[in-house]
Amino acid sequence: MGLNRNELKKQPGEILDLAENIAQSKKCKLVICIDEFQNIAFFEDTLAFQKKLRSHWQTHQSVSYCLYDSKRPMLTDVFTSPSLPFYKFGDLLFLSRITINFWVPVIAERFRSTGKGISDSEAEKIAVMAEGHSYYVQQLAQLVWLRTGNDVTSGIIEEPMDGLVLQMSLLFQGITENLTTPQVNF
């Protein structure tokens, strides 16, 4: 695309308008999806960067931005705090957890597409054990898939679940050890 890093440092607006310029030159509409958007709060000189970013994005006519994250409170703060640049930048949509009924055919199809057999009841068991939480359904399904030769059995599902619970317990224990007493008691 002919981007020169040193030139971009001099003209950062060019990179902020890049998607809009491409969309206009191609006479199309673009949707840019950005995950973990709340991490913008950790950028160097974050308020100045957020102001600059918003000032460019709000002029874009051919690009829409879908900004998302699983950490709802942090992301909500970015868009609902009157003192922050992205206050009321766009619509907030809160998505509910994906239902178990949705997961069953998704899991079954992914297993079958790789030549591994799984019954609908076993696919449902994976989704139920992970309580429909996307991250954990995917993790558990992957662990089951890795342990499966030809066909999934109940035992294959139980084993990685125990390991996943242990792994997450250690992670959560590490997180809670760094909390203050008021945070733990909240």
Coordinates of C-alpha atoms in Angstrom, one line a residue:
M1 CA 0.0 0.0 0.0
G2 CA 3.0 2.3 0.0
L3 CA 3.0 3.0 3.7
N4 CA 6.2 4.4 5.1
R5 CA 6.5 4.0 8.9
N6 CA 8.5 7.2 9.4
E7 CA 6.1 9.2 7.3
L8 CA 3.1 7.8 9.2
K9 CA 4.7 9.0 12.5
K10 CA 4.7 12.5 11.0
Q11 CA 1.1 12.1 9.7
P12 CA -0.8 9.7 11.9
G13 CA -4.1 10.9 10.5
E14 CA -3.3 9.1 7.3
I15 CA -3.5 5.7 9.0
L16 CA -6.6 6.7 10.9
D17 CA -8.3 7.6 7.7
L18 CA -6.9 4.6 5.7
A19 CA -10.0 2.5 5.8
E20 CA -12.2 5.4 4.8
N21 CA -9.9 6.3 1.9
I22 CA -9.8 2.7 0.7
A23 CA -13.6 2.4 0.9
Q24 CA -14.1 5.6 -1.1
S25 CA -11.6 4.7 -3.7
K26 CA -13.2 1.2 -4.1
K27 CA -16.7 2.7 -3.9
C28 CA -17.7 0.3 -1.2
K29 CA -18.7 0.2 2.4
L30 CA -16.5 -1.4 5.1
V31 CA -17.1 -2.6 8.6
I32 CA -14.0 -2.7 10.8
C33 CA -14.3 -5.0 13.8
I34 CA -11.9 -4.4 16.7
D35 CA -11.8 -6.8 19.7
E36 CA -10.4 -5.8 23.1
F37 CA -11.2 -2.2 22.4
Q38 CA -11.2 -1.3 26.0
N39 CA -7.4 -1.7 25.9
I40 CA -7.3 1.7 24.3
A41 CA -7.3 3.0 28.0
F42 CA -3.8 1.6 28.3
F43 CA -2.3 3.5 25.4
E44 CA 0.4 6.1 26.0
D45 CA -1.3 9.5 26.4
T46 CA -4.6 7.7 26.0
L47 CA -7.0 10.7 26.2
A48 CA -5.1 12.5 23.4
F49 CA -5.1 9.4 21.3
Q50 CA -8.8 8.7 21.9
K51 CA -9.7 12.3 21.0
K52 CA -7.7 12.1 17.7
L53 CA -9.2 8.7 16.9
R54 CA -12.7 9.9 17.4
S55 CA -12.2 13.1 15.5
H56 CA -11.2 11.1 12.5
W57 CA -13.7 8.2 12.8
Q58 CA -16.7 10.5 13.3
T59 CA -16.1 12.0 9.8
H60 CA -16.1 8.6 8.1
Q61 CA -19.1 8.0 5.8
S62 CA -18.0 4.7 4.2
V63 CA -16.8 2.9 7.2
S64 CA -18.6 1.6 10.3
Y65 CA -16.8 0.4 13.4
C66 CA -17.8 -2.5 15.5
L67 CA -15.9 -2.3 18.8
Y68 CA -16.3 -5.2 21.2
D69 CA -15.0 -7.0 24.2
S70 CA -16.1 -9.6 26.7
K71 CA -15.3 -7.3 29.6
R72 CA -18.6 -5.4 29.6
P73 CA -17.9 -3.0 32.5
M74 CA -14.6 -1.7 31.1
L75 CA -16.0 -1.3 27.6
T76 CA -19.2 0.3 28.8
D77 CA -17.1 2.9 30.7
V78 CA -15.4 3.9 27.4
F79 CA -18.7 4.8 25.8
T80 CA -20.8 6.0 28.8
S81 CA -18.4 8.2 30.7
P82 CA -19.1 11.9 29.8
S83 CA -15.5 12.8 30.4
L84 CA -14.1 10.3 27.8
P85 CA -13.8 11.0 24.1
F86 CA -15.9 8.1 22.9
Y87 CA -18.9 9.1 25.1
K88 CA -22.1 8.4 23.1
F89 CA -20.0 7.5 20.0
G90 CA -22.5 4.9 18.8
D91 CA -25.1 2.4 19.8
L92 CA -24.3 -0.1 22.6
L93 CA -25.6 -3.6 22.0
F94 CA -25.4 -6.1 24.8
L95 CA -25.4 -9.7 23.6
S96 CA -26.8 -12.5 25.7
R97 CA -25.0 -15.8 26.1
I98 CA -25.3 -18.2 23.2
T99 CA -27.9 -20.9 23.9
I100 CA -27.1 -24.6 24.4
N101 CA -29.4 -25.4 21.5
F102 CA -27.2 -23.3 19.2
W103 CA -24.0 -24.9 20.3
V104 CA -25.0 -28.5 19.6
P105 CA -25.1 -28.4 15.8
V106 CA -22.0 -26.1 15.7
I107 CA -19.9 -28.5 17.8
A108 CA -21.2 -31.6 16.0
E109 CA -20.5 -30.1 12.5
R110 CA -17.0 -29.0 13.4
F111 CA -16.1 -32.5 14.7
R112 CA -17.7 -34.2 11.7
S113 CA -16.0 -31.9 9.3
T114 CA -12.7 -33.3 10.5
G115 CA -13.7 -36.9 10.3
K116 CA -14.4 -37.4 14.0
G117 CA -17.7 -38.7 15.2
I118 CA -19.8 -37.0 18.0
S119 CA -23.4 -37.6 18.9
D120 CA -25.7 -34.6 19.5
S121 CA -26.0 -35.7 23.1
E122 CA -22.2 -35.5 23.5
A123 CA -22.0 -32.2 21.8
E124 CA -24.7 -31.0 24.1
K125 CA -22.8 -32.3 27.1
I126 CA -19.8 -30.1 26.1
A127 CA -22.0 -27.0 25.9
V128 CA -23.8 -27.8 29.1
M129 CA -20.6 -28.5 31.0
A130 CA -19.2 -25.1 29.8
E131 CA -22.5 -23.5 30.8
G132 CA -22.8 -22.1 27.2
H133 CA -19.9 -19.7 27.8
S134 CA -18.3 -19.2 24.4
Y135 CA -14.7 -19.2 25.6
Y136 CA -15.1 -22.3 27.7
V137 CA -17.2 -24.2 25.1
Q138 CA -14.5 -23.6 22.5
Q139 CA -11.7 -24.6 24.9
L140 CA -13.5 -27.8 26.1
A141 CA -14.5 -28.8 22.6
Q142 CA -10.9 -28.3 21.4
L143 CA -9.6 -30.4 24.3
V144 CA -12.1 -33.1 23.6
W145 CA -11.3 -33.0 19.8
L146 CA -7.6 -33.4 20.6
R147 CA -8.2 -36.5 22.7
T148 CA -10.6 -38.1 20.2
G149 CA -9.4 -40.7 17.8
N150 CA -12.5 -41.6 15.7
D151 CA -15.5 -41.1 18.0
V152 CA -16.1 -39.1 21.1
T153 CA -17.1 -40.9 24.3
S154 CA -18.4 -39.6 27.6
G155 CA -15.0 -40.4 29.2
I156 CA -13.2 -38.3 26.7
I157 CA -15.4 -35.3 27.7
E158 CA -15.0 -35.8 31.4
E159 CA -11.1 -35.9 31.4
P160 CA -10.4 -32.6 29.8
M161 CA -13.2 -30.9 31.8
D162 CA -11.3 -31.8 35.0
G163 CA -8.1 -30.4 33.6
L164 CA -9.8 -27.3 32.4
V165 CA -11.4 -26.7 35.8
L166 CA -8.0 -27.1 37.5
Q167 CA -6.3 -24.8 35.0
M168 CA -8.9 -22.1 35.4
S169 CA -8.9 -22.5 39.2
L170 CA -5.2 -21.8 39.3
L171 CA -5.6 -18.8 37.0
F172 CA -8.5 -17.4 39.1
Q173 CA -6.5 -18.1 42.3
G174 CA -3.6 -16.1 41.0
I175 CA -6.0 -13.2 40.1
T176 CA -7.7 -13.2 43.5
E177 CA -4.4 -13.2 45.4
N178 CA -3.7 -9.8 44.0
L179 CA -7.1 -8.3 45.1
T180 CA -7.4 -6.0 48.1
T181 CA -9.6 -7.1 51.0
P182 CA -12.5 -4.7 49.9
Q183 CA -12.3 -6.1 46.4
V184 CA -12.5 -9.7 47.6
N185 CA -15.5 -8.8 49.9
F186 CA -17.3 -6.9 47.2

